XYZ file of C-alpha atoms in Angstrom:
692
model
C 185.712 69.364 74.186
C 188.940 70.935 73.133
C 190.985 68.810 75.432
C 189.070 65.796 74.163
C 189.955 66.640 70.519
C 193.599 66.936 71.332
C 193.629 63.592 73.222
C 192.232 61.836 70.237
C 194.619 63.264 67.939
C 197.651 61.962 70.103
C 196.078 58.695 70.088
C 195.532 58.331 66.657
C 198.862 59.863 65.331
C 201.228 58.733 68.001
C 200.846 54.809 67.811
C 201.467 55.279 63.970
C 205.359 56.445 64.981
C 205.670 53.960 67.960
C 204.201 50.624 66.855
C 207.530 49.601 66.276
C 209.519 48.780 62.997
C 207.404 47.794 59.981
C 208.169 44.468 58.267
C 205.752 44.974 55.357
C 207.950 46.904 52.841
C 206.223 49.708 50.776
C 206.395 49.226 46.926
C 207.965 52.099 45.472
C 206.014 51.345 42.121
C 202.910 51.830 44.240
C 203.186 53.275 47.329
C 201.164 51.633 50.251
C 200.715 54.250 52.427
C 200.480 53.548 56.561
C 196.626 54.098 57.038
C 194.171 52.879 59.378
C 191.819 50.034 59.626
C 188.281 48.917 60.336
C 186.421 46.276 62.351
C 183.256 45.038 61.596
C 181.463 46.794 64.632
C 182.858 49.604 66.544
C 183.277 48.662 70.325
C 180.946 51.708 71.875
C 179.658 52.000 75.056
C 176.626 54.023 76.135
C 175.961 53.467 79.399
C 175.942 50.769 82.074
C 173.222 49.219 81.698
C 173.637 48.544 77.888
C 177.159 47.484 78.350
C 175.851 44.401 80.699
C 173.328 43.639 78.178
C 172.709 39.772 77.902
C 175.018 38.253 74.980
C 171.816 36.616 73.381
C 170.414 40.203 72.648
C 170.708 41.033 68.899
C 173.448 43.633 68.450
C 171.820 44.690 65.428
C 168.320 44.752 64.509
C 166.930 43.105 61.419
C 165.175 44.366 58.168
C 161.935 44.560 60.232
C 162.900 46.862 62.704
C 160.754 50.072 62.885
C 161.883 52.853 60.511
C 163.507 55.838 62.063
C 161.949 58.201 59.593
C 162.836 60.752 62.239
C 165.389 60.522 65.178
C 164.181 60.764 68.774
C 166.306 63.978 69.578
C 165.245 63.160 73.563
C 167.883 60.200 73.063
C 171.322 61.123 74.337
C 172.674 58.936 71.380
C 170.989 56.940 68.363
C 172.546 54.512 66.237
C 171.291 53.284 62.552
C 172.246 51.536 59.373
C 170.757 52.295 56.229
C 170.103 50.127 53.023
C 172.564 50.657 49.931
C 170.203 51.556 47.577
C 167.442 53.733 49.043
C 169.260 54.722 52.292
C 166.752 53.364 54.421
C 167.347 53.895 58.255
C 167.177 51.113 60.080
C 167.641 51.202 64.166
C 170.589 49.409 65.401
C 172.175 48.426 68.842
C 175.884 49.277 68.774
C 178.247 46.426 70.127
C 178.315 48.087 73.596
C 177.994 44.286 75.411
C 180.602 43.125 78.316
C 179.597 39.546 77.347
C 182.113 37.977 74.909
C 183.960 41.343 74.252
C 187.226 39.437 74.379
C 186.265 37.303 72.139
C 185.069 39.636 69.223
C 188.401 41.204 69.107
C 189.853 37.897 68.332
C 189.751 36.473 64.586
C 188.301 33.291 66.087
C 185.438 35.167 67.304
C 184.386 37.079 64.281
C 181.685 34.156 63.735
C 180.763 30.924 65.023
C 183.466 29.180 63.576
C 185.995 30.889 61.461
C 188.949 29.481 59.380
C 191.876 31.893 58.960
C 195.813 32.021 58.192
C 196.477 32.047 61.915
C 196.871 35.652 62.556
C 194.804 38.742 63.448
C 194.033 40.851 59.938
C 194.804 38.096 57.644
C 192.522 36.399 54.919
C 189.448 34.303 56.505
C 186.393 32.171 55.723
C 183.256 31.211 57.552
C 183.100 27.643 58.016
C 179.524 27.975 58.332
C 178.347 28.179 54.548
C 175.135 30.465 55.154
C 177.576 33.006 56.563
C 179.079 33.338 53.457
C 178.452 36.210 51.136
C 178.319 35.979 47.339
C 181.999 36.819 45.556
C 182.129 40.667 45.078
C 183.448 42.497 41.545
C 187.016 42.669 43.183
C 187.056 39.438 44.790
C 190.962 39.874 46.181
C 189.156 42.029 49.081
C 186.613 39.370 49.782
C 188.618 37.536 52.212
C 188.878 40.639 54.509
C 185.045 40.539 55.115
C 185.190 40.731 58.713
C 187.133 44.019 58.598
C 186.266 46.167 55.543
C 183.770 48.748 56.055
C 180.645 49.429 54.128
C 177.948 51.818 54.001
C 175.132 49.478 54.601
C 176.859 48.210 57.809
C 178.497 51.086 59.024
C 176.503 52.523 61.873
C 175.491 56.460 61.611
C 174.888 58.492 64.698
C 173.044 61.370 66.205
C 174.068 62.469 69.591
C 173.124 65.253 71.889
C 176.806 65.469 73.178
C 180.146 64.632 71.476
C 180.523 60.805 71.610
C 184.087 59.656 71.250
C 185.676 56.007 72.202
C 189.279 54.564 72.359
C 189.932 50.911 71.859
C 193.284 49.063 72.129
C 194.244 45.550 72.194
C 197.684 44.046 72.456
C 199.243 40.629 72.316
C 202.682 39.007 72.066
C 206.343 40.069 72.472
C 207.916 42.606 70.955
C 209.014 40.822 67.673
C 205.723 39.132 67.394
C 203.477 42.102 69.005
C 200.007 42.072 67.536
C 198.292 45.692 68.278
C 195.139 47.287 67.178
C 193.788 50.819 67.900
C 190.161 52.080 67.014
C 189.385 55.770 67.578
C 185.562 56.996 67.051
C 184.713 60.575 67.193
C 180.925 61.800 66.683
C 179.821 65.414 67.069
C 176.412 67.031 66.170
C 176.190 70.749 65.029
C 172.506 70.999 66.148
C 169.863 68.531 66.084
C 170.065 67.655 62.574
C 173.980 67.679 61.320
C 176.181 65.046 62.615
C 179.789 65.033 61.812
C 182.403 62.019 62.725
C 185.396 60.251 61.858
C 186.243 56.232 62.846
C 189.698 55.306 62.567
C 190.978 51.792 62.923
C 194.581 50.694 62.854
C 195.789 47.021 63.024
C 199.348 45.989 63.033
C 200.223 42.350 63.705
C 203.389 41.372 63.144
C 203.112 37.601 63.510
C 204.201 34.749 65.450
C 205.396 32.415 62.295
C 207.623 33.724 59.882
C 206.321 36.230 57.025
C 203.112 36.379 58.264
C 202.602 40.084 59.356
C 199.283 41.833 58.509
C 198.564 45.515 58.310
C 195.277 47.439 57.699
C 194.681 50.834 57.725
C 191.008 52.295 57.182
C 189.355 55.873 57.686
C 186.031 56.742 57.603
C 184.638 60.134 57.415
C 181.099 60.035 57.784
C 177.938 62.559 58.197
C 174.276 62.879 58.229
C 171.776 65.713 58.026
C 168.247 64.519 59.249
C 165.313 66.814 58.749
C 161.494 66.438 57.608
C 161.886 67.024 54.043
C 165.683 66.562 53.669
C 167.844 63.560 54.708
C 171.444 63.068 53.421
C 174.239 59.999 54.654
C 177.935 60.805 53.607
C 180.508 58.032 53.562
C 183.794 58.374 52.736
C 186.155 55.595 53.397
C 190.229 55.212 52.213
C 191.461 51.885 52.991
C 194.779 49.793 52.594
C 195.040 46.041 53.576
C 198.548 44.568 53.467
C 199.898 41.199 54.526
C 203.128 38.815 54.183
C 202.639 35.608 52.716
C 204.513 32.361 53.434
C 202.418 29.426 52.076
C 202.029 27.733 55.095
C 204.374 25.470 57.293
C 206.504 23.502 55.317
C 206.135 20.772 57.780
C 203.020 20.503 60.057
C 205.010 18.630 62.629
C 206.598 21.684 63.707
C 203.293 21.958 65.445
C 201.526 18.438 65.970
C 204.632 16.178 66.690
C 207.940 17.895 67.453
C 209.347 15.197 68.758
C 209.547 13.509 65.267
C 211.836 16.314 64.053
C 215.619 16.075 64.543
C 215.449 19.625 66.077
C 213.107 22.105 67.079
C 213.903 25.896 66.997
C 212.908 27.606 70.256
C 210.634 30.308 68.365
C 208.128 29.587 65.906
C 209.277 32.364 63.851
C 212.061 29.956 62.922
C 209.875 27.229 62.086
C 210.149 26.479 58.093
C 207.553 28.077 55.808
C 207.288 27.374 52.196
C 208.649 30.787 51.233
C 208.881 34.170 52.610
C 209.452 37.824 51.304
C 206.181 37.843 49.808
C 203.356 40.583 50.076
C 199.918 41.245 48.912
C 198.695 44.794 48.817
C 195.108 45.633 48.817
C 194.093 49.810 48.347
C 190.817 51.121 48.090
C 188.721 53.986 48.640
C 185.023 54.436 48.512
C 182.886 57.427 48.305
C 179.047 57.178 48.995
C 176.476 59.556 49.132
C 172.534 59.243 49.647
C 170.087 61.778 49.430
C 166.336 61.679 50.233
C 163.913 64.477 49.473
C 160.412 63.582 51.458
C 157.020 65.149 50.299
C 154.421 65.256 52.943
C 152.087 67.523 55.144
C 151.809 68.733 58.225
C 149.578 67.427 61.059
C 149.312 68.801 64.501
C 152.720 70.394 63.681
C 154.389 67.109 62.961
C 155.630 66.499 59.475
C 154.167 63.244 57.927
C 156.311 61.933 55.137
C 154.065 60.655 52.096
C 156.699 59.756 49.438
C 160.474 60.212 48.894
C 162.409 61.102 46.021
C 165.881 59.397 46.381
C 169.370 59.606 44.639
C 172.428 57.179 45.570
C 175.973 57.912 44.234
C 178.594 55.360 44.991
C 181.986 55.123 43.557
C 184.629 52.736 44.334
C 188.232 51.932 42.998
C 190.255 49.073 44.591
C 193.778 47.769 43.278
C 195.128 44.477 44.299
C 199.212 43.927 44.075
C 201.293 40.534 44.517
C 204.924 40.782 45.063
C 207.980 38.804 46.128
C 211.360 38.898 46.619
C 211.681 35.242 47.360
C 211.231 34.374 43.667
C 213.283 31.197 43.540
C 210.980 29.484 46.296
C 207.745 31.124 44.992
C 208.395 29.784 41.461
C 208.834 26.525 42.987
C 205.616 26.505 44.698
C 203.614 27.515 41.292
C 205.643 24.785 39.446
C 207.578 27.582 37.568
C 204.595 28.635 35.590
C 205.026 31.953 33.740
C 202.102 33.508 31.665
C 203.644 37.098 31.088
C 205.367 37.852 28.043
C 209.278 36.679 27.895
C 210.285 39.763 27.034
C 209.117 41.458 30.118
C 211.597 41.951 32.854
C 210.698 38.767 35.408
C 213.431 38.912 38.031
C 210.820 39.607 40.440
C 207.303 38.705 40.618
C 205.294 42.060 40.773
C 201.505 41.204 39.439
C 198.620 43.704 39.566
C 195.000 44.408 38.706
C 192.670 47.051 39.483
C 188.915 47.977 39.344
C 186.661 51.425 39.197
C 182.935 51.167 39.508
C 180.609 54.266 39.483
C 176.717 53.644 40.426
C 173.890 56.022 40.075
C 170.547 55.235 41.614
C 167.433 57.027 41.394
C 164.328 55.850 43.083
C 160.789 56.506 44.354
C 159.243 55.588 47.562
C 155.615 55.770 49.274
C 156.084 55.899 52.946
C 154.330 53.354 55.366
C 151.851 54.961 57.847
C 151.051 58.104 56.685
C 147.348 57.200 56.280
C 145.237 54.217 57.649
C 145.655 52.472 54.334
C 149.351 53.028 53.772
C 150.168 49.817 55.477
C 153.915 49.463 53.986
C 156.326 51.061 52.232
C 156.670 50.530 48.626
C 160.009 51.688 46.554
C 161.172 51.552 42.672
C 164.556 52.045 41.497
C 166.619 52.064 38.794
C 170.678 51.845 39.097
C 173.352 52.299 36.195
C 176.674 50.818 37.019
C 179.962 51.524 35.067
C 182.727 49.107 35.955
C 186.335 49.346 34.741
C 188.992 46.076 35.109
C 192.798 46.397 34.437
C 194.835 43.580 34.077
C 198.501 43.157 33.391
C 198.907 43.331 29.725
C 201.056 40.929 27.703
C 200.846 42.175 24.090
C 204.177 44.179 23.172
C 203.307 47.650 22.372
C 206.933 48.856 21.425
C 210.448 48.433 21.571
C 212.856 51.266 21.408
C 216.073 51.525 19.355
C 219.433 49.516 20.259
C 220.539 52.581 22.679
C 216.863 52.359 24.434
C 216.137 49.007 25.300
C 212.594 50.186 26.892
C 209.996 47.375 26.279
C 206.344 48.902 26.766
C 203.465 46.537 27.912
C 200.337 48.576 27.927
C 197.925 47.232 30.557
C 194.587 45.436 29.407
C 191.449 47.113 29.968
C 187.756 46.271 29.959
C 184.487 48.221 30.672
C 181.450 46.739 31.547
C 177.969 48.685 31.955
C 175.080 47.431 33.645
C 171.346 48.605 34.075
C 169.338 47.414 36.726
C 165.854 47.888 37.917
C 163.985 46.982 41.007
C 161.904 47.394 44.065
C 161.164 46.812 47.489
C 158.216 46.381 49.556
C 158.094 46.575 53.523
C 156.079 46.730 56.457
C 158.374 47.697 59.316
C 156.218 48.534 61.972
C 153.530 46.393 63.682
C 153.310 44.444 66.710
C 152.226 41.175 64.815
C 153.402 40.967 61.180
C 156.499 42.619 59.742
C 157.624 41.763 56.105
C 160.340 42.875 53.473
C 160.312 41.789 49.820
C 163.303 42.661 47.402
C 163.390 42.489 43.815
C 166.168 43.206 41.181
C 166.448 42.439 37.323
C 169.204 43.052 35.134
C 167.787 45.233 32.119
C 170.668 45.629 29.778
C 174.520 45.387 29.999
C 176.869 42.547 31.396
C 174.196 41.445 33.936
C 171.535 41.543 31.541
C 169.097 38.743 32.797
C 170.265 38.534 36.156
C 167.465 37.944 39.069
C 167.312 38.673 42.727
C 164.261 37.918 44.892
C 164.071 37.971 48.396
C 161.669 38.190 51.307
C 161.204 37.374 54.664
C 158.131 37.490 57.229
C 158.074 37.835 60.739
C 155.164 37.183 63.285
C 155.002 37.361 66.845
C 153.066 34.840 69.074
C 152.567 34.724 72.925
C 154.710 32.397 74.539
C 155.681 31.650 78.619
C 154.251 35.004 79.491
C 156.632 36.643 76.632
C 156.545 36.972 73.493
C 158.341 34.908 70.832
C 158.978 35.700 67.291
C 159.057 33.227 64.136
C 160.644 34.364 60.751
C 160.549 32.903 57.399
C 163.183 33.865 54.908
C 163.651 32.891 51.152
C 165.524 34.124 48.067
C 166.257 33.143 44.610
C 169.155 34.543 42.597
C 170.303 34.059 39.022
C 173.666 35.668 38.846
C 176.159 36.469 36.574
C 179.743 35.295 36.959
C 182.107 38.205 38.204
C 184.683 39.453 35.843
C 187.488 38.032 37.443
C 185.741 34.559 37.665
C 185.859 34.829 33.842
C 188.939 36.558 33.076
C 192.538 36.951 35.060
C 196.272 37.144 33.754
C 199.111 37.192 36.194
C 202.520 35.514 36.394
C 201.691 32.359 37.997
C 197.611 32.133 37.076
C 195.812 32.699 33.890
C 192.445 31.833 32.947
C 189.337 32.872 30.275
C 186.126 31.247 31.205
C 182.697 31.880 29.750
C 180.741 30.481 32.898
C 176.803 30.326 33.055
C 174.963 32.003 35.518
C 175.032 30.739 38.959
C 171.589 29.930 40.507
C 170.795 30.063 44.297
C 167.624 29.062 45.980
C 167.377 29.078 49.464
C 164.548 28.459 52.226
C 164.551 28.959 55.951
C 163.322 30.062 59.023
C 164.061 30.775 62.667
C 162.279 30.730 66.219
C 163.437 33.205 68.903
C 162.143 32.786 72.381
C 163.574 35.158 74.517
C 161.938 33.746 77.923
C 164.593 30.545 77.764
C 166.884 32.562 75.704
C 166.448 30.261 72.749
C 167.007 30.812 69.308
C 166.846 27.681 66.594
C 166.857 28.153 62.688
C 166.877 25.880 59.737
C 167.520 26.441 56.499
C 168.281 24.864 52.956
C 169.748 26.260 49.867
C 169.968 24.332 46.389
C 172.971 25.809 44.032
C 173.421 25.207 40.027
C 176.420 25.894 38.258
C 178.277 27.117 41.441
C 181.776 28.601 40.810
C 184.809 27.127 43.225
C 188.350 27.226 43.035
C 189.846 24.031 42.279
C 193.143 22.553 43.715
C 195.290 24.601 41.397
C 193.880 27.897 42.188
C 191.605 27.851 39.164
C 187.929 28.887 38.989
C 185.942 25.679 37.733
C 182.231 25.486 37.584
C 179.957 22.629 38.745
C 177.043 22.295 36.643
C 174.697 20.109 38.534
C 172.692 20.700 41.934
C 174.423 21.014 45.206
C 172.248 21.174 48.149
C 173.219 22.585 51.530
C 171.276 22.076 55.060
C 171.952 23.701 57.873
C 170.637 24.018 61.523
C 171.451 26.395 64.102
C 170.567 26.508 67.501
C 171.608 29.151 70.111
C 170.918 28.552 73.814
C 172.075 30.374 76.777
C 171.666 29.127 80.679
C 171.827 30.962 83.860
C 171.975 29.653 87.362
C 172.934 32.718 89.839
C 176.171 33.857 89.042
C 177.071 30.948 86.959
C 176.455 31.643 82.926
C 176.813 28.988 80.022
C 176.456 30.564 76.430
C 176.147 27.955 73.569
C 176.033 28.595 69.731
C 175.874 25.318 67.459
C 175.997 24.833 63.649
C 174.854 21.539 62.056
C 175.469 21.513 58.301
C 175.847 19.082 55.654
C 176.727 19.197 51.832
C 175.601 16.959 49.107
C 178.973 17.286 47.638
C 181.828 17.566 49.738
C 184.352 17.527 47.132
C 183.261 20.910 45.820
C 181.937 22.612 48.895
C 183.724 20.836 51.798
C 182.056 21.687 55.504
C 182.706 20.428 58.868
C 179.304 18.853 60.332
C 179.240 20.228 63.464
C 180.578 23.907 64.469
C 180.168 24.841 68.050
C 181.189 28.074 70.484
C 180.790 27.627 73.988
C 181.232 30.097 76.940
C 181.427 29.185 80.756
C 181.884 31.833 83.039
C 180.705 33.639 86.537
C 179.686 36.952 86.908
C 180.030 39.048 89.990
C 180.479 42.674 91.173
C 183.187 44.130 93.125
C 181.963 47.222 95.340
C 178.952 47.556 93.067
C 180.791 49.292 90.523
C 182.940 46.738 89.107
C 181.440 43.992 87.092
C 183.722 40.892 86.545
C 183.106 37.971 84.248
C 185.434 34.770 84.821
C 185.564 32.124 82.567
C 186.700 29.788 79.892
C 185.489 29.455 76.227
C 185.856 27.229 73.392
C 185.812 27.016 69.642
C 185.342 23.447 68.136
C 184.600 21.849 64.837
C 184.662 18.511 63.421
C 187.507 17.108 61.294
C 186.991 17.654 57.141
C 189.099 18.499 54.225
C 189.247 22.252 54.752
C 189.912 24.864 51.674
C 193.296 25.714 52.034
C 194.663 29.316 50.734
C 195.747 30.462 47.441
C 198.581 33.283 47.882
C 198.626 35.051 44.616
C 194.973 35.498 44.636
C 194.027 35.439 48.188
C 191.090 33.079 47.581
C 190.427 29.619 49.054
C 190.613 26.557 47.124
C 190.032 22.651 47.433
C 192.707 20.111 48.464
C 192.115 16.549 49.389
C 195.273 15.770 51.419
C 195.024 17.231 54.868
C 192.040 17.417 57.478
C 191.725 19.855 60.106
C 189.585 20.051 63.105
C 188.691 17.792 66.273
C 190.646 19.918 68.176
C 189.187 22.785 70.344
C 190.650 26.137 70.814
C 190.317 27.168 74.271
C 190.796 30.198 75.993
C 190.662 31.415 79.455
C 189.805 35.108 80.671
C 188.653 37.957 82.771
C 186.386 40.578 81.422
C 185.454 43.575 83.105
C 183.535 46.602 83.122
C 183.842 49.614 85.257
C 181.992 52.906 84.738
C 182.583 53.771 80.931
C 185.498 51.202 80.681
C 185.615 47.654 79.222
C 188.972 45.786 79.615
C 189.850 41.924 79.602
C 192.885 39.868 80.284
C 192.963 36.658 78.319
C 194.940 33.468 78.004
C 194.839 32.488 74.538
C 194.928 28.607 73.144
C 195.122 26.850 76.614
C 194.750 23.189 74.509
C 198.839 22.517 74.273
C 199.201 22.508 78.005
C 196.950 19.145 78.131
C 196.104 17.853 74.511
C 198.555 16.011 72.513
C 199.192 16.018 69.700
C 198.952 19.772 69.316
C 196.769 19.956 66.101
C 195.683 23.916 66.436
C 195.624 24.494 62.573
C 192.877 26.614 61.354
C 193.560 25.739 57.956
C 195.920 23.016 56.133
C 199.499 24.290 57.045
C 198.162 27.186 58.957
C 198.182 26.961 62.634
C 196.726 29.739 64.972
C 199.280 31.464 67.402
C 200.537 29.177 70.245
C 199.569 29.978 73.833
C 199.984 33.436 75.091
C 198.447 36.757 76.734
C 196.050 39.017 75.080
C 194.710 42.430 76.903
C 192.151 44.845 75.452
C 190.747 48.105 76.656
C 187.669 50.112 75.587
C 186.936 53.368 76.715
C 183.832 55.850 76.038
C 183.464 59.568 76.475
C 179.648 60.781 76.064
C 179.174 64.001 77.832
């Protein structure tokens, strides 16, 4: 145990010293420390059987999964997530699968089809509309949805033995090297108390000019699970830094190099719209959920009847946009300047910050304590305080002639909101399970906001197995976020008074394990939809927009030959406001075999494909995705060849990324307008577990 901790310390700390020269400068006004970064899911391995599970198995359980009201301490390791307000425990399956392991380490593999800036760690947006979440109160972090850790997405652990996972991946040459180190250590002190740390460091220098990304994220987590007391703790300091270049200044660098007079030998030398420009996003989150169970003893077993619940949630975040290439950045923004002319504008250094404090109190009646208690029933009240700080433009004071200091105090805005709500859930049962949720803004900024959602699942016999049928629906009436209404910086400024956004969704899904088939359909109607226009400003569209989508996941097996497929067909009734590709496909063809009965090999080729559409492009200063109507992106497959392997407690892969340019011309491997993905190259990855 002591030796493992020493090894873990070395693996975490040493790479911070040897990862090479950092091309992202630290601002002296607000230092961005070198911390560590999160994946959406941690690569963990419990045993060989789990690792080799079929890729069609769900990697996390839905809200219909049985409630883990008590942990089965006979199991070596248990994983679960919690609901954000009430801390209900939902059993989860960790990402331990061999199939597609190499793909899940790429930005492209973080969804069926993902649009991003071409380098690992940079902002991204799903091309599948129903995979997008509502904008958060601090929208600058939203483009990092696949990396950011949240207490409701994080997997807590209870383990009989110390559990450790180390994962590492790398790609590129010395100058363009892409590296990511992940480390997880979890230890139980007795059956009830678990303490762990989750560390993730990503540093991708970027193949193209001014495109580096560095993420650092720590999570200190703990849980205490007893009959009457249950506690979850989540502490997460994070920092995401990335260079900005505005995209290539000429797409022909990639698609038609023969039309250029000369072409540099290195992609880093391709022309970009600007350089020496960076975005810094820092944040910390402190989350604690405590539940006290009331109940009785039956046959020496504690039966919970009801619960008193308290949740503390504090968040602070900041955003800074900084450039030393002021001349070209000024030209990019058409020389706009909304700050007071007396301010020192030699270098652009825009900033804003956000703080939030939430307290939730809840009462819950537990499912299953008697024959008539067929469901969970929970009521809660949440008080949330928010403070937003933006750059001030009003002059506060100016000193005498001998002291030319000019003071511009920050502009602060405080918003309070009181919510009430409830949940009704039946999470056990072989035939019928359901979950309903409701929340109403009672007072404050979000007064009148309404969120109603529900889903119901039933299971039916099918082909000597059981198929599940799920129906889902929600209705939302949401106030615009503060930053959708208000923002000021050097290049962008707006003051809006948007109406509430309305969202109504209905859909369903059929899952047939026997045929490895999953099929779903959904339709959503949006009113007063808020989007970012071609100039990067938020606008509201008052009429209705409908989104319709159908999804199909179909896997095939024939002896050693495997073919896994995911397909999404979607349509938007207003492509000018919500442009979407009609079709998004992910396909993976491979053979699987064993060597000496211990080494499992998967060897194959995969591809991401989407039809052409006028994809949103990227706004560097706010890190949002805005409309454009000049360039179409798509109809070009991103193809990768790979060898994926598992040996005892180790997974590893080697991948040749982006094979297309070898036989497809022109080479239009753009993920977004003016932002190509990385050119062909080798990637490698390794994930090792210790659980003894």
